[in-house]
Amino acid sequence: MASDDELPKYKHLPYAEGKPPKTAWGLFGDDDNVGMFNLQTPERLVQAAKLVKTGAVFAMNWEQDKPNPPLFNRGALRHTVMRDIPVGHHGDDVLDNFFTQASSQWDALGHVGDLEHGYWGGHTNAELSADKTRLGIDHWARRGIAGRGVLLDVARHLQQQGRPIDCAERVDIRPDDLEATRRAQGVELQPGDVVLLRTGGVGWYELQAGRVRHALSELSQLKFPGLQCSEAMAEYLFDNHPAALASDNPALEAWPPPNFVDPDGFLHHFILGRFGIAIGEMFVLDALAEHCAADGTYEFLFTSAPLNIPGGTGSPPNALAIK
């Protein structure tokens, strides 16, 4: 694995000779299944554990049945608790119509690929359908996710700058917004970080009436703030070499994206397909953000235990920030 000094910059991609443009394929070998989580080394985890000072714990999973109605044409979860056992007091759960990416979630490397050249490493739909050992969420689940987390509270920073984010509209968060937030918080980004981006989206949704929630469930009406889809954003993100990027909105990037059928028109093509960086969506971040603002500390130990689903394209994150 490349040392920190040897990690490539975006302008030097592709990393390996003969690979498609703008890809980091081959950075961890041709058989890699975990992407930038390779940067979460034991040495980095030891340092991240030292960030725990107060014992404050922040869970980031939203309720599994939210948003309700579901977004992106996903079905509604049906949860049944069975208590009709004749002896004693017992309960057993049954989940039907369980979409692993309907609520707080990780997007696995097999979720979205580069539009023209395939998933991380160049794998195709046919290959992933035939071989469930490739790029599934189970690789992250068996490995475990643990390391340094950093919160970039973009919503709070822009509010302080007189530019409050309207969560009911499509708003581009630009690379300079991320950098200005980072500087204002006095935090550095390091290779292997899990970077959490707060837009205020989950908190905003919780305040909305039923008619607004139903309108959002119509894909034609869905819009929300998020990362700008641009090559400048792709360069900024890759050059910081995070293991993962997660937000409190439904897609990390601003919605709707500029153009699904343009290779550069959907930021997922860059982040997952070309860079091997995990994407997290609909993480619950407001309580963590309040604590960070109160003590001025925006770094913490981050852990996550996704479901061990062979070949799965996503999972609830089961994520914790520990300060």
XYZ file of C-alpha atoms in Angstrom:
323
model
C 0.000 0.000 0.000
C 1.219 3.492 -0.823
C 2.530 5.601 2.059
C 0.905 8.953 2.796
C 3.603 10.714 0.803
C 2.975 8.379 -2.126
C -0.804 8.775 -2.274
C -1.576 10.277 -5.675
C -3.190 13.632 -6.304
C -6.188 13.948 -8.584
C -4.148 15.675 -11.263
C -1.911 12.593 -11.515
C -4.722 10.083 -12.104
C -5.054 7.456 -13.427
C -2.948 5.849 -10.722
C -1.976 2.798 -12.766
C -0.859 2.675 -16.370
C -3.565 1.468 -18.716
C -6.431 2.297 -16.353
C -9.244 4.688 -17.365
C -8.819 8.434 -16.808
C -9.496 9.945 -13.369
C -9.435 6.560 -11.605
C -7.430 5.394 -8.601
C -7.856 1.769 -9.651
C -4.891 -0.378 -8.667
C -3.938 1.760 -5.665
C -4.492 -1.240 -3.377
C -4.011 -3.967 -5.977
C -6.271 -5.352 -8.674
C -8.241 -7.613 -6.309
C -9.191 -4.925 -3.790
C -12.731 -4.943 -2.370
C -12.650 -2.271 0.354
C -11.328 0.834 -1.416
C -10.104 3.709 0.707
C -10.947 1.887 3.930
C -7.514 0.347 3.359
C -6.231 3.630 4.786
C -7.779 2.816 8.177
C -4.638 1.119 9.446
C -4.052 -0.195 12.992
C -1.660 2.688 13.575
C -4.298 5.243 12.610
C -6.888 3.535 14.798
C -4.590 3.712 17.826
C -4.255 7.461 17.281
C -8.011 7.851 16.749
C -8.732 6.060 20.024
C -6.728 8.753 21.822
C -9.353 11.312 20.733
C -11.827 9.912 23.274
C -11.774 12.409 26.168
C -15.294 12.723 27.621
C -16.983 9.404 26.879
C -19.812 11.140 25.007
C -21.346 8.781 22.423
C -23.442 9.828 19.431
C -25.380 7.223 17.439
C -26.002 8.178 13.823
C -28.714 5.764 12.682
C -32.083 7.350 11.926
C -35.210 5.321 12.713
C -35.320 2.485 10.201
C -38.775 3.539 8.948
C -37.683 7.088 8.079
C -37.997 8.921 5.817
C -41.668 8.051 5.539
C -42.846 7.716 2.816
C -39.523 6.372 1.505
C -37.525 8.226 -1.145
C -36.274 7.115 -4.581
C -39.250 4.792 -5.172
C -38.193 2.401 -2.424
C -40.858 0.465 -0.571
C -42.013 1.005 3.001
C -40.651 -1.230 5.737
C -43.144 -3.580 7.400
C -42.196 -4.460 10.971
C -44.075 -7.154 12.860
C -43.419 -8.121 16.476
C -44.671 -11.625 17.252
C -45.731 -12.226 20.857
C -48.199 -15.082 20.392
C -45.975 -17.633 22.123
C -48.121 -19.704 24.505
C -45.665 -19.870 27.406
C -43.812 -17.029 29.073
C -43.027 -13.572 27.776
C -41.191 -13.411 24.454
C -40.977 -11.230 21.376
C -39.571 -11.829 17.909
C -39.188 -9.377 15.022
C -40.007 -9.868 11.362
C -38.928 -7.240 8.832
C -40.587 -7.395 5.430
C -39.800 -5.191 2.446
C -36.519 -4.165 4.063
C -34.595 -1.847 1.727
C -31.090 -1.538 3.156
C -30.667 1.926 1.628
C -34.031 3.422 2.568
C -32.817 5.117 5.769
C -29.353 5.879 7.186
C -26.999 3.922 4.968
C -23.646 3.132 3.496
C -23.360 2.852 -0.268
C -21.027 -0.079 -0.935
C -18.542 -0.103 -3.807
C -20.969 -2.273 -5.773
C -23.717 0.367 -5.606
C -22.589 2.814 -8.321
C -19.696 2.641 -10.748
C -18.085 4.841 -13.336
C -20.662 5.294 -16.082
C -18.391 4.103 -18.893
C -15.794 1.829 -17.310
C -17.507 -0.024 -14.475
C -17.334 -0.304 -10.719
C -14.265 0.173 -8.526
C -11.446 -1.751 -10.172
C -13.259 -2.043 -13.501
C -15.808 -4.727 -12.626
C -19.000 -4.924 -14.678
C -22.643 -5.636 -13.857
C -22.241 -9.109 -15.320
C -19.212 -9.842 -13.151
C -20.877 -8.688 -9.948
C -24.040 -10.639 -10.759
C -22.010 -13.803 -11.322
C -19.622 -13.354 -8.379
C -21.101 -12.104 -5.121
C -17.656 -12.066 -3.526
C -16.868 -8.809 -5.365
C -17.357 -5.330 -3.865
C -20.140 -6.326 -1.453
C -20.867 -4.569 1.836
C -19.752 -7.804 3.528
C -16.115 -6.882 2.925
C -16.519 -3.770 5.083
C -18.618 -5.711 7.599
C -16.009 -8.429 8.127
C -13.213 -5.877 8.341
C -15.070 -3.424 10.561
C -14.938 0.346 10.151
C -13.023 2.257 12.816
C -10.822 5.321 12.720
C -10.727 9.072 12.979
C -13.932 10.946 12.232
C -14.220 14.638 11.406
C -17.403 16.703 11.291
C -17.619 19.574 8.824
C -20.669 21.496 10.037
C -21.305 23.345 6.800
C -24.843 24.307 7.827
C -23.646 26.071 10.979
C -20.756 27.804 9.225
C -22.861 29.124 6.348
C -25.547 30.262 8.795
C -22.895 32.276 10.640
C -21.780 33.769 7.322
C -25.297 34.945 6.499
C -25.878 32.176 3.932
C -28.300 29.776 5.628
C -28.959 26.552 3.748
C -32.526 26.073 2.517
C -33.093 22.333 2.856
C -36.185 22.540 0.630
C -34.103 23.621 -2.368
C -31.240 22.325 -4.465
C -28.180 24.153 -3.113
C -24.613 23.446 -4.234
C -22.075 23.183 -1.426
C -18.828 24.153 -3.132
C -15.248 23.075 -2.409
C -14.492 26.518 -0.983
C -17.439 26.095 1.420
C -15.903 22.881 2.730
C -12.481 24.455 3.049
C -13.843 27.565 4.760
C -15.754 25.378 7.224
C -12.653 23.318 7.939
C -10.564 26.425 8.577
C -13.213 28.037 10.773
C -13.375 24.882 12.891
C -9.588 24.649 13.124
C -9.505 21.003 12.094
C -7.159 19.222 9.691
C -8.148 16.409 7.348
C -5.961 13.307 7.319
C -5.792 10.247 5.038
C -8.258 7.572 6.107
C -10.676 9.952 7.836
C -14.425 9.463 7.820
C -15.613 12.974 6.957
C -19.155 13.829 8.047
C -20.878 16.729 6.276
C -23.802 18.395 8.019
C -26.366 20.214 5.871
C -29.162 20.151 8.462
C -31.225 17.818 6.294
C -32.409 15.209 8.806
C -33.338 17.834 11.395
C -35.235 19.822 8.765
C -37.167 16.743 7.637
C -38.263 15.966 11.194
C -40.005 19.354 11.358
C -41.983 18.909 8.139
C -45.703 18.182 7.929
C -47.031 15.043 6.282
C -47.907 16.801 3.023
C -44.283 17.942 2.607
C -42.965 14.458 3.310
C -45.363 12.954 0.766
C -44.280 15.507 -1.837
C -40.622 14.604 -1.270
C -41.406 10.950 -1.919
C -42.291 11.880 -5.510
C -38.974 11.638 -7.339
C -39.953 14.398 -9.762
C -40.335 16.821 -6.839
C -37.331 15.737 -4.769
C -34.577 18.309 -4.283
C -32.148 19.053 -1.482
C -28.753 20.653 -0.766
C -25.510 18.726 -1.029
C -22.068 18.608 -2.543
C -21.633 20.305 -5.882
C -21.058 17.891 -8.755
C -17.960 19.307 -10.405
C -14.424 18.292 -11.234
C -13.210 20.871 -8.713
C -15.186 19.088 -5.998
C -13.898 15.686 -7.114
C -10.332 16.994 -6.936
C -10.814 18.533 -3.486
C -12.321 15.350 -2.088
C -9.791 12.950 -3.578
C -6.755 15.036 -2.661
C -7.724 14.769 1.023
C -7.836 10.943 0.704
C -10.762 10.194 3.042
C -11.883 6.627 3.633
C -15.517 7.734 3.576
C -17.766 10.748 3.092
C -21.144 10.801 4.820
C -23.868 13.413 5.158
C -27.298 14.002 6.671
C -28.987 14.290 3.275
C -30.291 11.492 1.025
C -27.478 11.414 -1.554
C -24.407 13.293 -0.228
C -24.475 15.411 -3.381
C -27.008 18.092 -4.304
C -30.192 16.725 -5.859
C -31.123 16.447 -8.618
C -27.661 15.884 -10.120
C -26.712 17.711 -13.319
C -26.843 14.731 -15.683
C -27.045 11.003 -14.919
C -25.926 10.037 -18.420
C -22.821 12.234 -18.393
C -19.799 10.403 -16.916
C -18.953 13.568 -14.960
C -22.575 14.559 -14.264
C -23.123 12.497 -11.105
C -20.654 12.784 -8.219
C -21.241 9.148 -7.225
C -19.423 8.150 -10.432
C -16.305 9.854 -9.090
C -16.496 9.007 -5.392
C -17.511 5.339 -5.483
C -16.622 4.225 -8.984
C -13.327 6.000 -9.610
C -11.944 6.743 -6.145
C -13.159 3.841 -3.993
C -14.399 6.217 -1.274
C -17.422 5.035 0.722
C -20.571 7.180 0.688
C -22.871 7.535 3.684
C -26.307 9.134 3.516
C -28.993 10.262 5.961
C -26.680 10.057 8.979
C -28.109 11.725 12.104
C -25.624 14.481 12.948
C -27.400 17.261 14.848
C -26.594 16.131 18.405
C -22.966 15.517 17.474
C -22.823 18.958 15.864
C -24.147 20.626 19.023
C -21.511 18.911 21.141
C -18.721 19.824 18.712
C -19.820 23.462 18.663
C -19.942 23.549 22.466
C -16.454 22.167 23.072
C -14.806 23.324 19.832
C -13.602 19.804 19.010
C -14.613 18.417 15.628
C -12.592 15.189 15.614
C -13.495 11.922 17.349
C -13.309 8.161 17.210
C -15.688 6.839 14.556
C -16.937 3.253 14.418
C -19.397 1.455 12.162
C -20.599 -2.138 11.849
C -22.582 -2.584 8.613
C -24.680 -5.696 8.061
C -22.774 -8.713 6.788
C -24.747 -9.262 3.577
C -22.674 -11.139 0.954
C -22.654 -9.079 -2.216
C -24.851 -6.397 -0.651
C -24.844 -2.937 -2.210
C -25.626 -1.099 1.022
C -26.441 -1.319 4.710
C -27.548 0.701 7.698
C -24.277 2.082 9.110
C -24.728 1.342 12.822
C -22.268 4.187 13.293
C -21.025 5.866 16.464
C -18.974 8.977 17.132
C -17.186 8.743 20.477
C -15.678 11.856 22.031
